[in-house]
N, CA, C and O atoms as CSV, one atom per row, in Angstrom:
chain,resi,resn,atom,element,x,y,z
A,1,GLU,N,N,34.157,30.059,64.916
A,1,GLU,CA,C,34.609,31.180,64.163
A,1,GLU,C,C,34.088,31.032,62.753
A,1,GLU,O,O,34.560,30.192,61.986
A,2,ASN,N,N,33.112,31.852,62.419
A,2,ASN,CA,C,32.421,31.837,61.220
A,2,ASN,C,C,31.704,33.110,60.859
A,2,ASN,O,O,31.015,33.658,61.720
A,3,LEU,N,N,31.812,33.619,59.662
A,3,LEU,CA,C,31.127,34.824,59.190
A,3,LEU,C,C,29.655,34.726,59.298
A,3,LEU,O,O,28.971,35.719,59.547
A,4,ASP,N,N,29.085,33.383,59.090
A,4,ASP,CA,C,27.766,33.182,59.240
A,4,ASP,C,C,26.967,33.713,60.461
A,4,ASP,O,O,25.764,33.969,60.424
A,5,HIS,N,N,27.782,33.851,61.566
A,5,HIS,CA,C,27.202,34.304,62.771
A,5,HIS,C,C,26.931,35.826,62.809
A,5,HIS,O,O,26.416,36.307,63.817
A,6,TYR,N,N,27.246,36.577,61.788
A,6,TYR,CA,C,27.049,38.002,61.697
A,6,TYR,C,C,26.179,38.478,60.591
A,6,TYR,O,O,26.239,37.865,59.526
A,7,THR,N,N,25.370,39.503,60.707
A,7,THR,CA,C,24.525,39.942,59.694
A,7,THR,C,C,25.435,41.036,58.916
A,7,THR,O,O,25.611,42.147,59.418
A,8,LEU,N,N,25.971,40.699,57.747
A,8,LEU,CA,C,26.840,41.380,56.928
A,8,LEU,C,C,26.212,41.687,55.612
A,8,LEU,O,O,25.528,40.882,54.980
A,9,ALA,N,N,26.513,43.007,55.211
A,9,ALA,CA,C,25.926,43.398,53.927
A,9,ALA,C,C,27.049,43.953,52.922
A,9,ALA,O,O,28.208,44.046,53.326
A,10,ALA,N,N,26.722,44.304,51.675
A,10,ALA,CA,C,27.568,44.919,50.753
A,10,ALA,C,C,28.176,46.151,51.345
A,10,ALA,O,O,27.527,46.930,52.044
A,11,GLY,N,N,29.345,46.295,51.069
A,11,GLY,CA,C,30.052,47.493,51.666
A,11,GLY,C,C,30.702,47.368,52.985
A,11,GLY,O,O,31.609,48.130,53.318
A,12,ASP,N,N,30.228,46.357,53.797
A,12,ASP,CA,C,30.823,45.970,55.033
A,12,ASP,C,C,32.386,45.505,54.842
A,12,ASP,O,O,32.751,44.803,53.900
A,13,VAL,N,N,33.176,45.952,55.777
A,13,VAL,CA,C,34.522,45.455,55.770
A,13,VAL,C,C,34.793,44.713,57.190
A,13,VAL,O,O,34.611,45.333,58.238
A,14,VAL,N,N,35.175,43.547,57.188
A,14,VAL,CA,C,35.601,42.722,58.343
A,14,VAL,C,C,36.935,42.599,58.580
A,14,VAL,O,O,37.651,42.428,57.593
A,15,LEU,N,N,37.410,42.644,59.600
A,15,LEU,CA,C,38.813,42.470,60.103
A,15,LEU,C,C,38.780,41.267,60.949
A,15,LEU,O,O,38.288,41.283,62.077
A,16,ILE,N,N,39.355,40.115,60.351
A,16,ILE,CA,C,39.219,38.940,61.041
A,16,ILE,C,C,40.578,38.284,61.285
A,16,ILE,O,O,41.588,38.680,60.704
A,17,ASP,N,N,40.580,37.194,62.225
A,17,ASP,CA,C,41.780,36.476,62.618
A,17,ASP,C,C,41.865,35.292,61.804
A,17,ASP,O,O,40.909,35.033,61.073
A,18,ARG,N,N,42.935,34.488,61.825
A,18,ARG,CA,C,43.099,33.359,61.242
A,18,ARG,C,C,42.210,32.253,61.311
A,18,ARG,O,O,42.195,31.385,60.438
A,19,GLY,N,N,41.447,32.243,62.338
A,19,GLY,CA,C,40.411,31.124,62.530
A,19,GLY,C,C,39.302,31.249,61.517
A,19,GLY,O,O,38.625,30.253,61.259
A,20,TYR,N,N,39.054,32.481,60.885
A,20,TYR,CA,C,38.010,32.707,60.070
A,20,TYR,C,C,38.555,32.279,58.571
A,20,TYR,O,O,37.829,32.505,57.603
A,21,ASN,N,N,39.698,31.730,58.415
A,21,ASN,CA,C,40.113,31.405,56.943
A,21,ASN,C,C,39.356,30.196,56.497
A,21,ASN,O,O,39.759,29.042,56.648
A,22,GLN,N,N,38.290,30.526,55.967
A,22,GLN,CA,C,37.137,29.481,55.533
A,22,GLN,C,C,36.576,30.038,54.201
A,22,GLN,O,O,35.685,30.887,54.200
A,23,PRO,N,N,37.124,29.534,53.060
A,23,PRO,CA,C,36.657,30.012,51.829
A,23,PRO,C,C,35.083,29.834,51.631
A,23,PRO,O,O,34.441,30.616,50.930
A,24,LYS,N,N,34.589,28.908,52.199
A,24,LYS,CA,C,33.144,28.590,52.234
A,24,LYS,C,C,32.170,29.674,52.684
A,24,LYS,O,O,30.992,29.731,52.331
A,25,THR,N,N,32.843,30.605,53.576
A,25,THR,CA,C,31.980,31.749,54.029
A,25,THR,C,C,32.614,33.013,53.433
A,25,THR,O,O,31.903,33.963,53.106
A,26,LEU,N,N,34.036,33.030,53.281
A,26,LEU,CA,C,34.523,34.186,52.749
A,26,LEU,C,C,34.144,34.515,51.233
A,26,LEU,O,O,33.868,35.661,50.879
A,27,VAL,N,N,34.150,33.566,50.479
A,27,VAL,CA,C,33.782,33.819,49.037
A,27,VAL,C,C,32.351,34.338,48.894
A,27,VAL,O,O,32.162,35.366,48.243
A,28,PRO,N,N,31.463,33.771,49.392
A,28,PRO,CA,C,30.019,34.409,49.318
A,28,PRO,C,C,29.975,35.810,49.828
A,28,PRO,O,O,29.395,36.698,49.203
A,29,PHE,N,N,30.581,36.009,50.953
A,29,PHE,CA,C,30.475,37.564,51.568
A,29,PHE,C,C,31.187,38.339,50.567
A,29,PHE,O,O,30.561,39.324,50.176
A,30,ILE,N,N,32.302,38.157,50.061
A,30,ILE,CA,C,33.057,38.881,49.134
A,30,ILE,C,C,32.270,39.081,47.804
A,30,ILE,O,O,32.279,40.169,47.227
A,31,ASP,N,N,31.663,38.120,47.388
A,31,ASP,CA,C,30.860,38.089,46.043
A,31,ASP,C,C,29.632,38.831,46.294
A,31,ASP,O,O,28.997,39.201,45.306
A,32,ARG,N,N,29.146,39.139,47.590
A,32,ARG,CA,C,27.964,40.039,47.654
A,32,ARG,C,C,28.327,41.450,47.970
A,32,ARG,O,O,27.490,42.307,48.252
A,33,GLY,N,N,29.799,41.683,47.900
A,33,GLY,CA,C,30.187,43.251,47.885
A,33,GLY,C,C,30.829,43.465,49.155
A,33,GLY,O,O,31.069,44.636,49.450
A,34,GLY,N,N,31.159,42.536,49.982
A,34,GLY,CA,C,31.879,42.817,51.209
A,34,GLY,C,C,33.390,42.799,50.993
A,34,GLY,O,O,33.778,42.344,49.917
A,35,ASP,N,N,34.259,43.218,51.840
A,35,ASP,CA,C,35.590,43.228,51.880
A,35,ASP,C,C,36.156,42.710,53.239
A,35,ASP,O,O,35.689,42.949,54.353
A,36,VAL,N,N,37.269,41.944,52.932
A,36,VAL,CA,C,37.822,41.103,54.113
A,36,VAL,C,C,39.373,41.666,54.247
A,36,VAL,O,O,40.110,41.865,53.281
A,37,VAL,N,N,39.702,41.870,55.552
A,37,VAL,CA,C,41.108,41.937,55.784
A,37,VAL,C,C,41.296,40.926,56.938
A,37,VAL,O,O,40.653,41.005,57.985
A,38,LEU,N,N,42.194,39.994,56.690
A,38,LEU,CA,C,42.441,38.888,57.519
A,38,LEU,C,C,43.937,38.588,57.843
A,38,LEU,O,O,44.827,39.040,57.123
A,39,ARG,N,N,44.203,37.810,58.947
A,39,ARG,CA,C,45.562,37.238,59.244
A,39,ARG,C,C,45.465,35.890,58.598
A,39,ARG,O,O,44.612,35.060,58.915
A,40,TYR,N,N,46.363,35.712,57.691
A,40,TYR,CA,C,46.241,34.484,56.809
A,40,TYR,C,C,46.904,33.340,57.518
A,40,TYR,O,O,47.918,33.523,58.191
A,41,ASN,N,N,46.333,32.141,57.375
A,41,ASN,CA,C,46.872,31.107,58.062
A,41,ASN,C,C,47.030,30.039,56.800
A,41,ASN,O,O,46.042,29.428,56.391
A,42,ALA,N,N,48.274,29.871,56.245
A,42,ALA,CA,C,48.508,28.920,55.223
A,42,ALA,C,C,48.212,27.504,55.508
A,42,ALA,O,O,47.996,26.784,54.533
A,43,HIS,N,N,48.169,27.014,56.631
A,43,HIS,CA,C,47.807,25.618,57.110
A,43,HIS,C,C,46.381,25.385,57.045
A,43,HIS,O,O,45.992,24.218,57.093
A,44,SER,N,N,45.482,26.402,56.935
A,44,SER,CA,C,44.016,26.210,57.166
A,44,SER,C,C,43.280,26.638,55.881
A,44,SER,O,O,42.116,26.273,55.715
A,45,MET,N,N,43.911,27.397,54.970
A,45,MET,CA,C,43.288,27.899,53.645
A,45,MET,C,C,44.310,27.908,52.489
A,45,MET,O,O,45.348,28.541,52.685
A,46,ASN,N,N,44.151,27.320,51.384
A,46,ASN,CA,C,44.857,27.447,50.249
A,46,ASN,C,C,44.613,28.620,49.410
A,46,ASN,O,O,43.459,28.980,49.177
A,47,LEU,N,N,45.649,29.249,48.935
A,47,LEU,CA,C,45.640,30.405,47.914
A,47,LEU,C,C,46.217,29.835,46.714
A,47,LEU,O,O,46.895,28.808,46.692
A,48,TYR,N,N,45.886,30.617,45.631
A,48,TYR,CA,C,46.307,30.033,44.221
A,48,TYR,C,C,46.779,31.328,43.530
A,48,TYR,O,O,46.416,32.461,43.846
A,49,GLU,N,N,47.683,30.989,42.494
A,49,GLU,CA,C,48.355,31.971,41.753
A,49,GLU,C,C,48.072,31.614,40.236
A,49,GLU,O,O,47.717,30.469,39.955
A,50,ASP,N,N,48.211,32.493,39.341
A,50,ASP,CA,C,48.249,32.160,37.851
A,50,ASP,C,C,49.263,31.304,37.569
A,50,ASP,O,O,50.408,31.541,37.954
A,51,ASP,N,N,48.955,30.254,36.889
A,51,ASP,CA,C,50.126,29.410,36.348
A,51,ASP,C,C,51.047,30.107,35.348
A,51,ASP,O,O,50.645,30.462,34.240
A,52,GLU,N,N,52.372,30.299,35.803
A,52,GLU,CA,C,53.304,30.992,34.909
A,52,GLU,C,C,53.433,30.069,33.568
A,52,GLU,O,O,53.415,28.839,33.599
A,53,GLY,N,N,53.563,30.850,32.397
A,53,GLY,CA,C,53.632,30.130,31.301
A,53,GLY,C,C,52.323,29.463,30.595
A,53,GLY,O,O,52.412,28.897,29.506
A,54,ASP,N,N,51.166,29.576,31.277
A,54,ASP,CA,C,49.972,29.121,30.915
A,54,ASP,C,C,48.951,30.178,30.692
A,54,ASP,O,O,48.434,30.723,31.667
A,55,ASP,N,N,48.618,30.513,29.457
A,55,ASP,CA,C,47.685,31.620,29.300
A,55,ASP,C,C,46.001,31.133,29.046
A,55,ASP,O,O,45.165,31.717,28.357
A,56,THR,N,N,45.853,30.000,29.766
A,56,THR,CA,C,44.461,29.603,29.767
A,56,THR,C,C,43.742,29.964,30.948
A,56,THR,O,O,42.566,29.605,30.998
A,57,GLY,N,N,44.307,30.723,32.083
A,57,GLY,CA,C,43.553,30.917,33.235
A,57,GLY,C,C,43.740,29.853,34.266
A,57,GLY,O,O,43.013,29.840,35.259
A,58,ARG,N,N,44.668,28.968,34.088
A,58,ARG,CA,C,44.715,27.866,35.065
A,58,ARG,C,C,45.410,28.362,36.375
A,58,ARG,O,O,46.422,29.063,36.340
A,59,LEU,N,N,44.841,27.981,37.468
A,59,LEU,CA,C,45.437,28.385,38.732
A,59,LEU,C,C,46.218,27.282,39.367
A,59,LEU,O,O,45.765,26.142,39.260
A,60,VAL,N,N,47.350,27.477,40.025
A,60,VAL,CA,C,48.073,26.590,40.939
A,60,VAL,C,C,48.183,27.012,42.296
A,60,VAL,O,O,48.294,28.178,42.672
A,61,LYS,N,N,48.142,25.943,43.038
A,61,LYS,CA,C,48.243,26.230,44.661
A,61,LYS,C,C,49.680,26.972,44.906
A,61,LYS,O,O,50.699,26.548,44.360
A,62,ILE,N,N,49.683,28.002,45.685
A,62,ILE,CA,C,51.031,28.658,45.936
A,62,ILE,C,C,51.815,27.892,46.960
A,62,ILE,O,O,51.335,27.669,48.071
A,63,ASP,N,N,52.994,27.490,46.616
A,63,ASP,CA,C,53.997,27.003,47.595
A,63,ASP,C,C,54.667,28.141,48.205
A,63,ASP,O,O,55.581,28.730,47.628
A,64,TRP,N,N,54.210,28.489,49.434
A,64,TRP,CA,C,54.669,29.565,50.048
A,64,TRP,C,C,56.115,29.455,50.525
A,64,TRP,O,O,56.765,30.501,50.539
A,65,TYR,N,N,56.593,28.532,50.845
A,65,TYR,CA,C,58.006,28.221,51.125
A,65,TYR,C,C,58.865,28.816,49.890
A,65,TYR,O,O,59.691,29.717,50.037
A,66,THR,N,N,58.582,28.232,48.724
A,66,THR,CA,C,59.336,28.694,47.607
A,66,THR,C,C,59.110,30.124,47.151
A,66,THR,O,O,60.027,30.844,46.757
A,67,ARG,N,N,57.837,30.497,47.225
A,67,ARG,CA,C,57.420,31.844,46.869
A,67,ARG,C,C,58.085,32.925,47.717
A,67,ARG,O,O,58.553,33.933,47.186
A,68,LEU,N,N,58.126,32.723,48.999
A,68,LEU,CA,C,58.834,33.720,49.930
A,68,LEU,C,C,60.240,33.784,49.751
A,68,LEU,O,O,60.823,34.866,49.823
A,69,ARG,N,N,60.926,32.562,49.491
A,69,ARG,CA,C,62.379,32.657,49.241
A,69,ARG,C,C,62.687,33.336,48.029
A,69,ARG,O,O,63.756,33.940,47.939
A,70,LYS,N,N,61.838,33.306,47.040
A,70,LYS,CA,C,62.168,34.182,45.725
A,70,LYS,C,C,61.965,35.720,46.109
A,70,LYS,O,O,62.663,36.565,45.548
A,71,LEU,N,N,61.121,36.048,46.957
A,71,LEU,CA,C,61.041,37.397,47.276
A,71,LEU,C,C,62.121,37.973,48.358
A,71,LEU,O,O,62.238,39.167,48.633
A,72,GLY,N,N,62.825,37.000,48.876
A,72,GLY,CA,C,63.895,37.561,49.718
A,72,GLY,C,C,63.345,38.269,50.898
A,72,GLY,O,O,62.296,37.899,51.427
A,73,LYS,N,N,64.089,39.359,51.353
A,73,LYS,CA,C,63.694,40.036,52.473
A,73,LYS,C,C,62.936,41.347,52.128
A,73,LYS,O,O,62.555,42.077,53.043
A,74,ARG,N,N,62.722,41.644,50.890
A,74,ARG,CA,C,62.041,42.882,50.565
A,74,ARG,C,C,60.495,42.789,50.694
A,74,ARG,O,O,59.850,41.779,50.411
A,75,PRO,N,N,59.963,43.981,51.163
A,75,PRO,CA,C,58.468,43.935,51.182
A,75,PRO,C,C,57.746,43.603,49.750
A,75,PRO,O,O,58.234,43.961,48.678
A,76,SER,N,N,56.697,42.977,49.851
A,76,SER,CA,C,56.141,42.551,48.566
A,76,SER,C,C,54.562,42.503,48.752
A,76,SER,O,O,54.024,42.312,49.842
A,77,CYS,N,N,53.944,42.683,47.657
A,77,CYS,CA,C,52.453,42.381,47.520
A,77,CYS,C,C,52.322,41.250,46.381
A,77,CYS,O,O,52.726,41.344,45.222
A,78,VAL,N,N,51.679,40.183,46.965
A,78,VAL,CA,C,51.571,38.994,45.980
A,78,VAL,C,C,50.156,38.869,45.762
A,78,VAL,O,O,49.349,38.710,46.677
A,79,PRO,N,N,49.806,38.956,44.312
A,79,PRO,CA,C,48.423,38.734,43.917
A,79,PRO,C,C,47.982,37.203,44.035
A,79,PRO,O,O,48.685,36.283,43.617
A,80,VAL,N,N,46.733,37.031,44.655
A,80,VAL,CA,C,46.343,35.619,45.041
A,80,VAL,C,C,45.015,35.551,44.611
A,80,VAL,O,O,44.337,36.573,44.500
A,81,TRP,N,N,44.530,34.296,44.327
A,81,TRP,CA,C,43.246,33.947,44.156
A,81,TRP,C,C,42.713,32.987,45.334
A,81,TRP,O,O,43.393,32.031,45.708
A,82,LEU,N,N,41.548,33.270,45.858
A,82,LEU,CA,C,40.795,32.610,46.772
A,82,LEU,C,C,39.655,31.844,46.082
A,82,LEU,O,O,38.815,32.466,45.432
A,83,CYS,N,N,39.601,30.422,46.216
A,83,CYS,CA,C,38.558,29.702,45.498
A,83,CYS,C,C,37.700,28.900,46.317
A,83,CYS,O,O,38.067,28.395,47.378
A,84,HIS,N,N,36.465,28.775,45.785
A,84,HIS,CA,C,35.518,28.020,46.507
A,84,HIS,C,C,34.502,27.575,45.518
A,84,HIS,O,O,33.793,28.436,44.998
A,85,GLY,N,N,34.355,26.325,45.202
A,85,GLY,CA,C,33.373,25.800,44.197
A,85,GLY,C,C,33.956,26.185,42.859
A,85,GLY,O,O,35.068,25.869,42.436
A,86,ASN,N,N,32.969,26.969,42.212
A,86,ASN,CA,C,33.406,27.505,40.797
A,86,ASN,C,C,33.715,28.976,40.906
A,86,ASN,O,O,33.935,29.567,39.849
A,87,LYS,N,N,33.758,29.616,41.984
A,87,LYS,CA,C,34.030,30.996,42.258
A,87,LYS,C,C,35.496,31.138,42.503
A,87,LYS,O,O,36.183,30.318,43.112
A,88,ARG,N,N,35.983,32.448,41.881
A,88,ARG,CA,C,37.377,32.776,42.059
A,88,ARG,C,C,37.349,34.201,42.555
A,88,ARG,O,O,36.674,35.026,41.940
A,89,ILE,N,N,38.021,34.537,43.603
A,89,ILE,CA,C,37.957,35.909,44.123
A,89,ILE,C,C,39.476,36.314,44.134
A,89,ILE,O,O,40.292,35.625,44.746
A,90,GLN,N,N,39.844,37.452,43.441
A,90,GLN,CA,C,41.288,37.909,43.591
A,90,GLN,C,C,41.434,38.709,44.658
A,90,GLN,O,O,40.527,39.416,45.098
A,91,GLY,N,N,42.703,38.631,45.177
A,91,GLY,CA,C,43.026,39.398,46.408
A,91,GLY,C,C,44.613,39.576,46.538
A,91,GLY,O,O,45.293,39.174,45.594
A,92,TYR,N,N,45.186,40.095,47.537
A,92,TYR,CA,C,46.626,40.395,47.594
A,92,TYR,C,C,47.037,40.027,49.051
A,92,TYR,O,O,46.330,40.315,50.017
A,93,LEU,N,N,48.184,39.393,49.141
A,93,LEU,CA,C,48.759,39.086,50.377
A,93,LEU,C,C,50.117,39.867,50.463
A,93,LEU,O,O,50.825,39.765,51.464
């Protein structure tokens, strides 16, 4: 399961399952102008958030157990960063 098996271009939107949670293929595709909707697997792909109290742009890995407990049972949109190499792509979960 890898996006490299498909011919994708800027403007394409892919709907993918959690087996495709691979920053090494997602980040280049998104960077070329593609969009991704995926079922997230926290065990196979790390997502990051801005470090609270740090204005240098530093990111920290999201601790989903703690983060979701803070949200409670209300629906929420969590801003996240997907990272690979020196690239950062912002998204929402």
